[in-house]
């Protein structure tokens, strides 16, 4: 490369030019910003100390996971043990008691979509208090740019740690759909960038220094520019991945066939029930390193993932438990949505079973619950906030036919509301008599008009009637002096044009 085209030389020349253009010296910090920075540093220091004081036991970790994730008992046990091993090592290593030849407990998770893989990892990160980054492996294979994208996972950890590199180096990186970057040799024409991505991940999964400023990142270059302007030199900040825990997962469709062929081959020549062996091979628990290599992973890549976890399919009973037992149940979200409008929601137990049954048909695990709930509650969330519904119970019929369930609820609510308004009219007649000494009576047309206006305008009954007839105690009193009567009958015209009707009545009483 010629000196003229040297990127570092060009970058340095740009920095020199910017330095000449910008004012020298860092701006003085005001006391308020200084206080904010000190509070932030104190908060981050406590987070780091919390991680380095890790003393959880595997059963403690599993109990935490049990609160949020249903089923997956074996997966929770394995994850809890691996995470405790990892952060015990981190704690001892940072205290100077570094274990020689320690193999990092990076984790490979296998399981269908929606069974709680992401939730398990996120719950672990929250429990331990470390930064957490999630990405899909497909992002890397699609771009075809290996190093920069893969290293961005580490830069994202620093971002999640609010710039605290010391905190970020204890974080967790979770990569989903890892099976999508496998490259089986028998698959002609497949995107071979998968192998490159695996090799790129290899570099950061063990013990390497990752530069925190990407050359193709404008923001990083601007930060470098300011640093150069203030200090007259450039540093190259890095983060060492020695203590970063990597967890990868995927659905691994077709892996069971590879395992089945191997087991059947091993069973040949022996007095073994081949059918039983083939059935057992459908379980990912029987997969060996050789099976993953045949699936399309580099031996070195599989070797960096010594802990293997299998998550099971969720059955209808499991989905019901997700709704009723998990602290992260999607129902809490919908309860909060209605509660924001002052509406209380309760559930018929059979309605929850119906949601679980329909979610099972979606074949997307717990994600199916969100699909069914959104379909069930969509119209309710739109209509109820503008109605007088203050509480309702979700029934199986509403899950099976949401629109008909909504119509039935609104009909029931309207009937209830009409009854309440009629009672309010009766009470208003009594109150009006007690306060003014004048008897009034709403005829049927007036009552119907009152009910219609109150419901359509969403008003409260007493406030509406008081405002409607605010001038009637005085006006009817004038009429009573001229033309006494036992009772004033109010019709629909009074409801639609209260002041003009009263004016006509008073005028008529004085003219006759």
Short mmCIF file of C-alpha atoms in Angstrom, two decimals:
data_model
loop_
_atom_site.label_atom_id
_atom_site.label_comp_id
_atom_site.label_asym_id
_atom_site.label_seq_id
_atom_site.Cartn_x
_atom_site.Cartn_y
_atom_site.Cartn_z
CA UNK A 1 0.00 0.00 0.00
CA UNK A 2 1.41 3.38 -0.92
CA UNK A 3 1.98 6.05 1.68
CA UNK A 4 -0.59 8.21 -0.05
CA UNK A 5 -3.37 5.66 0.45
CA UNK A 6 -2.45 4.64 4.01
CA UNK A 7 -5.75 4.88 6.00
CA UNK A 8 -4.00 5.64 9.31
CA UNK A 9 -2.02 8.49 7.70
CA UNK A 10 -5.19 9.92 6.17
CA UNK A 11 -7.03 9.66 9.48
CA UNK A 12 -4.19 11.42 11.28
CA UNK A 13 -4.17 14.24 8.73
CA UNK A 14 -7.94 14.71 9.21
CA UNK A 15 -7.46 14.86 12.98
CA UNK A 16 -4.74 17.46 12.63
CA UNK A 17 -6.99 19.57 10.44
CA UNK A 18 -9.88 19.30 12.90
CA UNK A 19 -7.58 20.19 15.76
CA UNK A 20 -6.60 23.46 14.04
CA UNK A 21 -10.25 24.30 13.40
CA UNK A 22 -11.58 23.63 16.91
CA UNK A 23 -10.97 25.60 20.14
CA UNK A 24 -8.31 24.16 22.42
CA UNK A 25 -8.90 22.82 25.87
CA UNK A 26 -11.75 20.85 27.36
CA UNK A 27 -14.74 22.87 28.55
CA UNK A 28 -15.03 23.25 32.30
CA UNK A 29 -17.64 21.03 33.90
CA UNK A 30 -20.35 22.73 35.90
CA UNK A 31 -21.05 21.43 39.44
CA UNK A 32 -24.35 19.86 38.41
CA UNK A 33 -22.89 17.78 35.56
CA UNK A 34 -19.96 16.83 37.82
CA UNK A 35 -22.44 15.55 40.41
CA UNK A 36 -24.32 13.52 37.80
CA UNK A 37 -21.09 11.91 36.61
CA UNK A 38 -20.07 11.07 40.17
CA UNK A 39 -23.45 9.49 40.89
CA UNK A 40 -23.21 7.48 37.68
CA UNK A 41 -19.72 6.26 38.55
CA UNK A 42 -20.85 5.32 42.06
CA UNK A 43 -23.78 3.35 40.61
CA UNK A 44 -21.56 1.52 38.15
CA UNK A 45 -19.01 0.77 40.86
CA UNK A 46 -21.73 -0.87 42.97
CA UNK A 47 -22.77 -2.98 39.98
CA UNK A 48 -19.21 -4.19 39.48
CA UNK A 49 -18.83 -4.95 43.19
CA UNK A 50 -22.13 -6.86 43.14
CA UNK A 51 -20.90 -9.09 40.31
CA UNK A 52 -17.52 -9.70 41.94
CA UNK A 53 -19.28 -10.66 45.18
CA UNK A 54 -21.19 -13.42 43.39
CA UNK A 55 -22.14 -16.15 45.86
CA UNK A 56 -25.22 -17.77 44.33
CA UNK A 57 -25.64 -21.53 44.40
CA UNK A 58 -27.11 -23.44 41.45
CA UNK A 59 -30.35 -24.15 43.32
CA UNK A 60 -30.71 -20.44 44.12
CA UNK A 61 -30.37 -19.60 40.43
CA UNK A 62 -32.84 -22.30 39.38
CA UNK A 63 -35.42 -21.05 41.89
CA UNK A 64 -35.14 -17.62 40.27
CA UNK A 65 -35.64 -19.09 36.81
CA UNK A 66 -38.64 -21.11 38.05
CA UNK A 67 -40.45 -17.83 38.73
CA UNK A 68 -40.39 -16.86 35.07
CA UNK A 69 -39.92 -19.94 32.88
CA UNK A 70 -42.30 -22.90 32.87
CA UNK A 71 -41.06 -26.46 32.27
CA UNK A 72 -37.45 -26.80 30.95
CA UNK A 73 -36.37 -28.36 34.26
CA UNK A 74 -33.21 -29.96 32.89
CA UNK A 75 -32.26 -26.81 30.98
CA UNK A 76 -32.65 -24.67 34.10
CA UNK A 77 -30.48 -27.04 36.14
CA UNK A 78 -27.71 -27.10 33.52
CA UNK A 79 -27.82 -23.33 32.96
CA UNK A 80 -27.81 -22.59 36.69
CA UNK A 81 -24.77 -24.80 37.24
CA UNK A 82 -22.84 -23.42 34.25
CA UNK A 83 -23.53 -19.80 35.16
CA UNK A 84 -22.47 -20.35 38.77
CA UNK A 85 -19.24 -22.02 37.59
CA UNK A 86 -18.53 -19.12 35.24
CA UNK A 87 -19.12 -16.26 37.67
CA UNK A 88 -17.38 -18.07 40.53
CA UNK A 89 -14.36 -18.25 38.24
CA UNK A 90 -14.74 -14.57 37.32
CA UNK A 91 -14.87 -13.61 41.00
CA UNK A 92 -11.85 -15.70 41.97
CA UNK A 93 -9.88 -14.65 38.90
CA UNK A 94 -10.42 -10.95 39.61
CA UNK A 95 -9.28 -11.53 43.18
CA UNK A 96 -6.02 -13.02 41.93
CA UNK A 97 -6.96 -16.67 42.36
CA UNK A 98 -6.94 -17.49 38.68
CA UNK A 99 -7.51 -21.15 37.89
CA UNK A 100 -5.06 -22.49 35.37
CA UNK A 101 -6.39 -24.15 32.19
CA UNK A 102 -9.98 -23.16 32.95
CA UNK A 103 -12.44 -23.85 30.10
CA UNK A 104 -15.05 -21.14 29.80
CA UNK A 105 -18.62 -22.40 30.16
CA UNK A 106 -19.99 -21.06 26.89
CA UNK A 107 -23.40 -22.58 26.23
CA UNK A 108 -25.19 -24.11 23.23
CA UNK A 109 -29.00 -24.24 23.57
CA UNK A 110 -31.22 -26.39 21.35
CA UNK A 111 -34.97 -26.03 21.18
CA UNK A 112 -37.95 -24.98 19.07
CA UNK A 113 -39.16 -21.38 18.93
CA UNK A 114 -41.08 -19.92 21.83
CA UNK A 115 -40.00 -22.35 24.56
CA UNK A 116 -38.22 -19.74 26.70
CA UNK A 117 -34.59 -19.78 25.51
CA UNK A 118 -34.24 -16.00 25.34
CA UNK A 119 -36.22 -15.54 28.53
CA UNK A 120 -33.93 -17.94 30.40
CA UNK A 121 -30.78 -16.08 29.36
CA UNK A 122 -32.25 -12.64 30.00
CA UNK A 123 -33.46 -13.71 33.45
CA UNK A 124 -29.96 -14.97 34.27
CA UNK A 125 -28.38 -11.66 33.23
CA UNK A 126 -30.88 -9.69 35.32
CA UNK A 127 -30.27 -11.90 38.37
CA UNK A 128 -26.50 -11.51 38.22
CA UNK A 129 -26.68 -7.85 37.21
CA UNK A 130 -24.54 -8.01 34.08
CA UNK A 131 -25.07 -6.25 30.72
CA UNK A 132 -26.94 -8.40 28.22
CA UNK A 133 -26.87 -8.30 24.42
CA UNK A 134 -29.02 -10.40 22.07
CA UNK A 135 -28.52 -10.77 18.33
CA UNK A 136 -29.55 -13.12 15.54
CA UNK A 137 -26.81 -15.03 13.76
CA UNK A 138 -28.58 -14.39 10.45
CA UNK A 139 -27.56 -10.74 10.66
CA UNK A 140 -23.96 -11.71 10.27
CA UNK A 141 -24.43 -14.15 7.41
CA UNK A 142 -26.56 -11.70 5.45
CA UNK A 143 -24.10 -8.83 5.55
CA UNK A 144 -21.12 -10.92 4.53
CA UNK A 145 -18.90 -8.62 6.62
CA UNK A 146 -17.56 -10.84 9.36
CA UNK A 147 -15.15 -9.08 11.69
CA UNK A 148 -16.87 -5.77 12.16
CA UNK A 149 -20.37 -7.13 12.73
CA UNK A 150 -19.26 -9.85 15.13
CA UNK A 151 -17.17 -7.43 17.14
CA UNK A 152 -20.15 -5.09 17.34
CA UNK A 153 -21.63 -7.54 19.84
CA UNK A 154 -18.89 -6.56 22.27
CA UNK A 155 -19.33 -2.86 21.52
CA UNK A 156 -23.04 -3.27 22.20
CA UNK A 157 -22.16 -4.68 25.63
CA UNK A 158 -20.29 -1.48 26.42
CA UNK A 159 -23.30 0.51 25.26
CA UNK A 160 -25.59 -1.54 27.54
CA UNK A 161 -23.16 -0.88 30.38
CA UNK A 162 -23.49 2.90 29.75
CA UNK A 163 -19.88 3.10 28.61
CA UNK A 164 -18.46 1.22 31.61
CA UNK A 165 -15.89 -1.10 30.01
CA UNK A 166 -15.08 -2.76 33.34
CA UNK A 167 -18.73 -3.71 33.80
CA UNK A 168 -19.17 -4.76 30.17
CA UNK A 169 -16.38 -7.33 30.33
CA UNK A 170 -18.53 -9.44 32.68
CA UNK A 171 -21.55 -9.36 30.38
CA UNK A 172 -23.53 -12.00 28.48
CA UNK A 173 -23.81 -12.23 24.71
CA UNK A 174 -26.73 -14.28 23.40
CA UNK A 175 -26.83 -15.26 19.71
CA UNK A 176 -30.03 -16.86 18.44
CA UNK A 177 -30.60 -18.82 15.22
CA UNK A 178 -27.03 -20.06 15.31
CA UNK A 179 -28.10 -23.08 13.25
CA UNK A 180 -28.60 -20.73 10.30
CA UNK A 181 -24.84 -20.28 9.89
CA UNK A 182 -24.09 -23.99 9.60
CA UNK A 183 -22.55 -25.02 6.27
CA UNK A 184 -23.07 -28.72 5.53
CA UNK A 185 -20.69 -29.89 2.81
CA UNK A 186 -23.50 -31.69 1.00
CA UNK A 187 -25.53 -28.48 0.63
CA UNK A 188 -24.46 -27.13 -2.76
CA UNK A 189 -24.93 -23.42 -3.35
CA UNK A 190 -25.45 -22.58 0.31
CA UNK A 191 -24.18 -19.24 1.60
CA UNK A 192 -20.62 -20.09 2.59
CA UNK A 193 -20.29 -16.95 4.67
CA UNK A 194 -21.56 -19.10 7.55
CA UNK A 195 -18.11 -20.61 7.93
CA UNK A 196 -16.61 -17.13 8.01
CA UNK A 197 -19.03 -16.04 10.72
CA UNK A 198 -18.17 -19.10 12.81
CA UNK A 199 -14.49 -18.24 12.54
CA UNK A 200 -15.21 -14.64 13.39
CA UNK A 201 -17.07 -15.72 16.52
CA UNK A 202 -14.21 -18.01 17.45
CA UNK A 203 -11.94 -14.98 17.83
CA UNK A 204 -14.14 -13.31 20.43
CA UNK A 205 -15.56 -16.32 22.32
CA UNK A 206 -12.42 -17.12 24.26
CA UNK A 207 -9.83 -14.51 25.21
CA UNK A 208 -9.17 -11.64 22.84
CA UNK A 209 -9.04 -7.85 22.85
CA UNK A 210 -11.80 -6.30 20.78
CA UNK A 211 -11.32 -2.69 19.61
CA UNK A 212 -14.19 -0.53 20.83
CA UNK A 213 -13.92 1.90 17.93
CA UNK A 214 -14.94 0.51 14.58
CA UNK A 215 -13.27 2.17 11.60
CA UNK A 216 -16.57 2.25 9.70
CA UNK A 217 -18.50 3.77 12.64
CA UNK A 218 -18.89 7.54 12.27
CA UNK A 219 -19.73 8.06 15.94
CA UNK A 220 -16.56 6.26 17.00
CA UNK A 221 -14.51 8.40 14.65
CA UNK A 222 -16.06 11.58 16.04
CA UNK A 223 -15.18 10.44 19.57
CA UNK A 224 -11.63 9.79 18.41
CA UNK A 225 -11.52 13.23 16.84
CA UNK A 226 -12.48 14.95 20.11
CA UNK A 227 -9.96 12.87 22.01
CA UNK A 228 -7.23 13.83 19.59
CA UNK A 229 -8.27 17.47 19.79
CA UNK A 230 -8.09 17.43 23.60
CA UNK A 231 -5.05 15.20 24.18
CA UNK A 232 -3.09 15.48 20.95
CA UNK A 233 -2.95 11.72 20.55
CA UNK A 234 -5.20 8.76 19.84
CA UNK A 235 -5.79 5.78 22.10
CA UNK A 236 -7.22 2.47 20.99
CA UNK A 237 -9.64 1.33 23.75
CA UNK A 238 -10.32 -2.39 23.84
CA UNK A 239 -12.35 -4.89 25.82
CA UNK A 240 -10.99 -8.31 26.67
CA UNK A 241 -13.57 -11.09 26.24
CA UNK A 242 -12.02 -13.49 28.75
CA UNK A 243 -14.97 -13.09 31.16
CA UNK A 244 -17.76 -12.50 28.63
CA UNK A 245 -20.16 -15.45 28.65
CA UNK A 246 -21.42 -16.50 25.21
CA UNK A 247 -24.69 -18.37 24.79
CA UNK A 248 -25.90 -19.48 21.37
CA UNK A 249 -29.16 -21.18 20.44
CA UNK A 250 -31.14 -22.53 17.53
CA UNK A 251 -33.96 -24.84 16.46
CA UNK A 252 -31.54 -27.18 14.62
CA UNK A 253 -34.05 -28.66 12.20
CA UNK A 254 -32.68 -31.86 10.66
CA UNK A 255 -30.16 -32.58 13.43
CA UNK A 256 -32.34 -35.43 14.68
CA UNK A 257 -31.95 -37.18 11.32
CA UNK A 258 -28.16 -37.04 11.60
CA UNK A 259 -28.31 -38.47 15.13
CA UNK A 260 -30.76 -41.17 14.02
CA UNK A 261 -28.45 -42.37 11.22
CA UNK A 262 -25.49 -42.56 13.58
CA UNK A 263 -27.39 -44.49 16.23
CA UNK A 264 -28.85 -46.87 13.68
CA UNK A 265 -25.37 -47.50 12.29
CA UNK A 266 -24.01 -48.15 15.77
CA UNK A 267 -26.86 -50.55 16.50
CA UNK A 268 -26.19 -52.65 13.37
CA UNK A 269 -24.91 -56.13 14.13
CA UNK A 270 -26.19 -56.11 17.71
CA UNK A 271 -29.35 -57.56 19.22
CA UNK A 272 -30.91 -54.11 19.70
CA UNK A 273 -34.44 -52.81 19.21
CA UNK A 274 -33.62 -50.50 16.27
CA UNK A 275 -37.02 -48.81 16.30
CA UNK A 276 -36.55 -47.81 19.92
CA UNK A 277 -33.05 -46.49 19.21
CA UNK A 278 -34.26 -44.42 16.24
CA UNK A 279 -37.07 -42.94 18.32
CA UNK A 280 -34.63 -42.02 21.07
CA UNK A 281 -32.38 -40.41 18.50
CA UNK A 282 -35.07 -37.81 17.81
CA UNK A 283 -34.08 -36.24 21.08
CA UNK A 284 -31.33 -33.65 20.79
CA UNK A 285 -29.98 -34.92 24.07
CA UNK A 286 -28.26 -37.72 22.17
CA UNK A 287 -26.40 -35.37 19.80
CA UNK A 288 -22.61 -35.67 19.86
CA UNK A 289 -19.89 -33.28 18.75
CA UNK A 290 -19.53 -35.31 15.56
CA UNK A 291 -23.22 -34.77 14.82
CA UNK A 292 -22.83 -30.99 15.10
CA UNK A 293 -19.81 -31.09 12.83
CA UNK A 294 -21.76 -33.08 10.24
CA UNK A 295 -24.60 -30.56 10.64
CA UNK A 296 -22.22 -27.90 9.39
CA UNK A 297 -20.23 -26.45 12.28
CA UNK A 298 -16.48 -26.08 12.46
CA UNK A 299 -14.91 -28.44 15.06
CA UNK A 300 -13.23 -25.48 16.77
CA UNK A 301 -16.57 -23.64 16.99
CA UNK A 302 -18.38 -26.59 18.59
CA UNK A 303 -15.43 -26.99 20.95
CA UNK A 304 -15.95 -23.44 22.23
CA UNK A 305 -19.45 -24.46 23.41
CA UNK A 306 -18.86 -27.20 26.00
CA UNK A 307 -22.20 -26.80 27.81
CA UNK A 308 -25.19 -28.08 25.84
CA UNK A 309 -28.77 -27.46 26.90
CA UNK A 310 -31.95 -28.90 25.41
CA UNK A 311 -35.31 -27.13 25.76
CA UNK A 312 -38.50 -29.13 25.24
CA UNK A 313 -41.64 -28.37 23.26
CA UNK A 314 -44.42 -26.70 25.26
CA UNK A 315 -47.68 -28.65 25.41
CA UNK A 316 -51.14 -27.21 26.07
CA UNK A 317 -50.75 -27.83 29.82
CA UNK A 318 -47.43 -25.98 29.80
CA UNK A 319 -48.92 -23.00 27.99
CA UNK A 320 -51.70 -22.86 30.58
CA UNK A 321 -49.06 -22.77 33.32
CA UNK A 322 -47.21 -20.00 31.48
CA UNK A 323 -50.41 -17.94 31.69
CA UNK A 324 -51.21 -18.73 35.30
CA UNK A 325 -47.90 -19.37 37.08
CA UNK A 326 -45.16 -17.35 35.41
CA UNK A 327 -44.37 -13.94 36.91
CA UNK A 328 -43.80 -12.80 33.35
CA UNK A 329 -47.23 -13.94 32.12
CA UNK A 330 -48.52 -11.97 29.14
CA UNK A 331 -51.79 -11.58 31.05
CA UNK A 332 -50.11 -9.03 33.33
CA UNK A 333 -49.53 -6.84 30.28
CA UNK A 334 -53.20 -6.90 29.30
CA UNK A 335 -54.36 -6.35 32.88
CA UNK A 336 -52.15 -3.24 33.00
CA UNK A 337 -53.53 -2.02 29.65
CA UNK A 338 -57.11 -2.10 30.95
CA UNK A 339 -56.17 -0.84 34.41
CA UNK A 340 -54.75 2.31 32.81
CA UNK A 341 -58.37 3.17 31.88
CA UNK A 342 -59.78 2.20 35.27
CA UNK A 343 -61.04 -1.17 34.01
CA UNK A 344 -60.58 -4.33 36.06
CA UNK A 345 -60.26 -7.63 34.19
CA UNK A 346 -60.71 -11.11 35.66
CA UNK A 347 -60.52 -14.52 34.01
CA UNK A 348 -62.73 -17.56 33.80
CA UNK A 349 -60.32 -20.49 34.19
CA UNK A 350 -61.80 -22.20 31.13
CA UNK A 351 -61.00 -19.09 29.10
CA UNK A 352 -57.33 -19.53 29.96
CA UNK A 353 -57.45 -23.15 28.87
CA UNK A 354 -59.01 -22.05 25.59
CA UNK A 355 -56.18 -19.55 25.06
CA UNK A 356 -53.64 -22.30 25.76
CA UNK A 357 -55.39 -24.66 23.35
CA UNK A 358 -55.45 -22.11 20.53
CA UNK A 359 -51.82 -21.12 21.23
CA UNK A 360 -50.82 -24.76 20.93
CA UNK A 361 -52.27 -24.85 17.42
CA UNK A 362 -50.00 -21.95 16.45
CA UNK A 363 -46.97 -24.20 17.02
CA UNK A 364 -44.81 -21.27 18.07
CA UNK A 365 -44.52 -22.09 21.77
CA UNK A 366 -45.24 -19.32 24.24
CA UNK A 367 -45.23 -16.80 21.37
CA UNK A 368 -48.55 -18.34 20.35
CA UNK A 369 -50.05 -17.01 23.57
CA UNK A 370 -49.36 -13.45 22.45
CA UNK A 371 -50.92 -14.15 19.05
CA UNK A 372 -54.12 -15.53 20.61
CA UNK A 373 -54.30 -12.84 23.31
CA UNK A 374 -53.86 -10.05 20.80
CA UNK A 375 -56.64 -11.49 18.66
CA UNK A 376 -58.86 -11.83 21.75
CA UNK A 377 -58.26 -8.43 23.31
CA UNK A 378 -57.74 -6.22 20.25
CA UNK A 379 -61.32 -4.94 19.93
CA UNK A 380 -61.88 -4.91 23.70
CA UNK A 381 -58.94 -2.55 24.16
CA UNK A 382 -60.37 -0.24 21.51
CA UNK A 383 -64.01 -0.18 22.66
CA UNK A 384 -63.95 -0.47 26.45
CA UNK A 385 -61.97 2.70 27.34
CA UNK A 386 -64.75 4.81 25.75
CA UNK A 387 -67.53 2.83 27.43
CA UNK A 388 -68.72 2.65 31.02
CA UNK A 389 -67.32 -0.85 31.46
CA UNK A 390 -65.40 -0.86 34.74
CA UNK A 391 -64.91 -4.58 35.15
CA UNK A 392 -65.43 -7.70 33.09
CA UNK A 393 -64.61 -11.40 33.08
CA UNK A 394 -62.98 -13.08 30.10
CA UNK A 395 -65.00 -16.15 29.11
CA UNK A 396 -64.20 -19.06 26.77
CA UNK A 397 -66.81 -17.74 24.33
CA UNK A 398 -64.92 -14.44 24.08
CA UNK A 399 -61.73 -16.30 23.16
CA UNK A 400 -63.45 -18.48 20.58
CA UNK A 401 -65.34 -15.57 18.98
CA UNK A 402 -63.86 -12.22 20.14
CA UNK A 403 -66.17 -9.96 18.10
CA UNK A 404 -69.36 -11.71 19.19
CA UNK A 405 -68.09 -11.72 22.75
CA UNK A 406 -67.52 -7.98 22.54
CA UNK A 407 -71.02 -7.36 21.18
CA UNK A 408 -72.55 -9.46 23.94
CA UNK A 409 -70.58 -7.60 26.60
CA UNK A 410 -71.54 -4.21 25.22
CA UNK A 411 -75.21 -5.24 25.04
CA UNK A 412 -75.06 -6.40 28.63
CA UNK A 413 -73.27 -3.24 29.68
CA UNK A 414 -75.79 -1.03 27.86
CA UNK A 415 -78.70 -2.78 29.57
CA UNK A 416 -76.99 -2.35 32.91
CA UNK A 417 -76.19 1.27 32.13
CA UNK A 418 -79.77 2.03 31.06
CA UNK A 419 -81.05 0.61 34.34
CA UNK A 420 -78.59 2.77 36.28
CA UNK A 421 -79.63 5.91 34.35
CA UNK A 422 -83.34 5.22 34.95
CA UNK A 423 -82.62 4.91 38.66
CA UNK A 424 -80.64 8.17 38.53
CA UNK A 425 -83.63 9.93 36.88
CA UNK A 426 -85.94 8.67 39.64
CA UNK A 427 -83.52 9.92 42.28
CA UNK A 428 -83.18 13.27 40.52
CA UNK A 429 -86.97 13.76 40.56
CA UNK A 430 -86.99 13.16 44.34
CA UNK A 431 -84.02 15.43 44.95
CA UNK A 432 -85.52 18.22 42.80
CA UNK A 433 -88.74 18.08 44.83
CA UNK A 434 -86.88 18.13 48.14
CA UNK A 435 -84.75 21.14 47.15
CA UNK A 436 -87.28 23.28 45.27
CA UNK A 437 -90.65 22.10 46.54
CA UNK A 438 -91.64 21.46 42.90
CA UNK A 439 -92.62 18.07 41.50
CA UNK A 440 -91.25 17.09 38.09
CA UNK A 441 -91.74 13.95 36.07
CA UNK A 442 -89.76 12.76 33.04
CA UNK A 443 -92.18 11.10 30.60
CA UNK A 444 -91.11 8.07 28.54
CA UNK A 445 -89.83 10.14 25.61
CA UNK A 446 -87.75 12.28 27.96
CA UNK A 447 -86.32 9.24 29.70
CA UNK A 448 -85.31 7.67 26.40
CA UNK A 449 -83.69 10.91 25.28
CA UNK A 450 -81.76 11.22 28.56
CA UNK A 451 -80.51 7.64 28.30
CA UNK A 452 -79.40 8.15 24.71
CA UNK A 453 -77.54 11.39 25.38
CA UNK A 454 -75.77 10.15 28.48
CA UNK A 455 -74.58 6.96 26.79
CA UNK A 456 -73.55 8.59 23.51
CA UNK A 457 -71.77 11.50 25.17
CA UNK A 458 -70.22 9.33 27.88
CA UNK A 459 -71.41 11.55 30.71
CA UNK A 460 -72.27 10.86 34.32
CA UNK A 461 -76.02 10.78 34.99
CA UNK A 462 -76.29 13.20 37.93
CA UNK A 463 -73.91 15.77 36.41
CA UNK A 464 -75.78 15.64 33.10
CA UNK A 465 -79.23 16.14 34.69
CA UNK A 466 -78.04 18.94 36.97
CA UNK A 467 -76.49 20.79 34.04
CA UNK A 468 -79.50 20.13 31.80
CA UNK A 469 -82.06 21.56 34.26
CA UNK A 470 -79.83 24.09 36.01
CA UNK A 471 -82.35 26.92 35.37
CA UNK A 472 -85.53 24.93 35.98
CA UNK A 473 -85.86 25.35 39.75
CA UNK A 474 -86.05 29.15 39.33
CA UNK A 475 -88.08 29.12 36.08
CA UNK A 476 -90.63 26.60 37.25
CA UNK A 477 -90.92 28.55 40.50
CA UNK A 478 -92.04 31.63 38.50
CA UNK A 479 -94.60 29.54 36.62
CA UNK A 480 -95.88 28.01 39.87
CA UNK A 481 -96.67 31.48 41.21
CA UNK A 482 -98.71 32.36 38.13
CA UNK A 483 -100.27 29.00 37.32
CA UNK A 484 -99.91 26.56 40.24
CA UNK A 485 -99.87 22.86 39.39
CA UNK A 486 -99.20 19.59 41.14
CA UNK A 487 -96.51 18.41 38.77
CA UNK A 488 -94.47 19.52 35.76
CA UNK A 489 -94.16 16.86 33.08
CA UNK A 490 -90.94 16.99 31.03
CA UNK A 491 -90.88 15.52 27.51
CA UNK A 492 -88.15 14.91 24.92
CA UNK A 493 -88.24 18.54 23.78
CA UNK A 494 -87.04 19.59 27.24
CA UNK A 495 -84.04 17.26 26.91
CA UNK A 496 -83.11 18.50 23.43
CA UNK A 497 -83.86 22.24 23.95
CA UNK A 498 -84.09 22.86 27.72
CA UNK A 499 -83.68 26.65 27.80
CA UNK A 500 -85.93 27.50 24.85
CA UNK A 501 -88.72 25.26 26.22
CA UNK A 502 -88.45 26.83 29.69
CA UNK A 503 -88.51 30.35 28.22
CA UNK A 504 -91.67 29.50 26.27
CA UNK A 505 -93.33 28.07 29.37
CA UNK A 506 -92.55 31.15 31.49
CA UNK A 507 -93.69 33.50 28.76
CA UNK A 508 -96.95 31.57 28.33
CA UNK A 509 -97.65 31.65 32.07
CA UNK A 510 -97.33 35.44 32.15
CA UNK A 511 -99.44 36.03 29.04
CA UNK A 512 -102.47 34.05 30.15
#
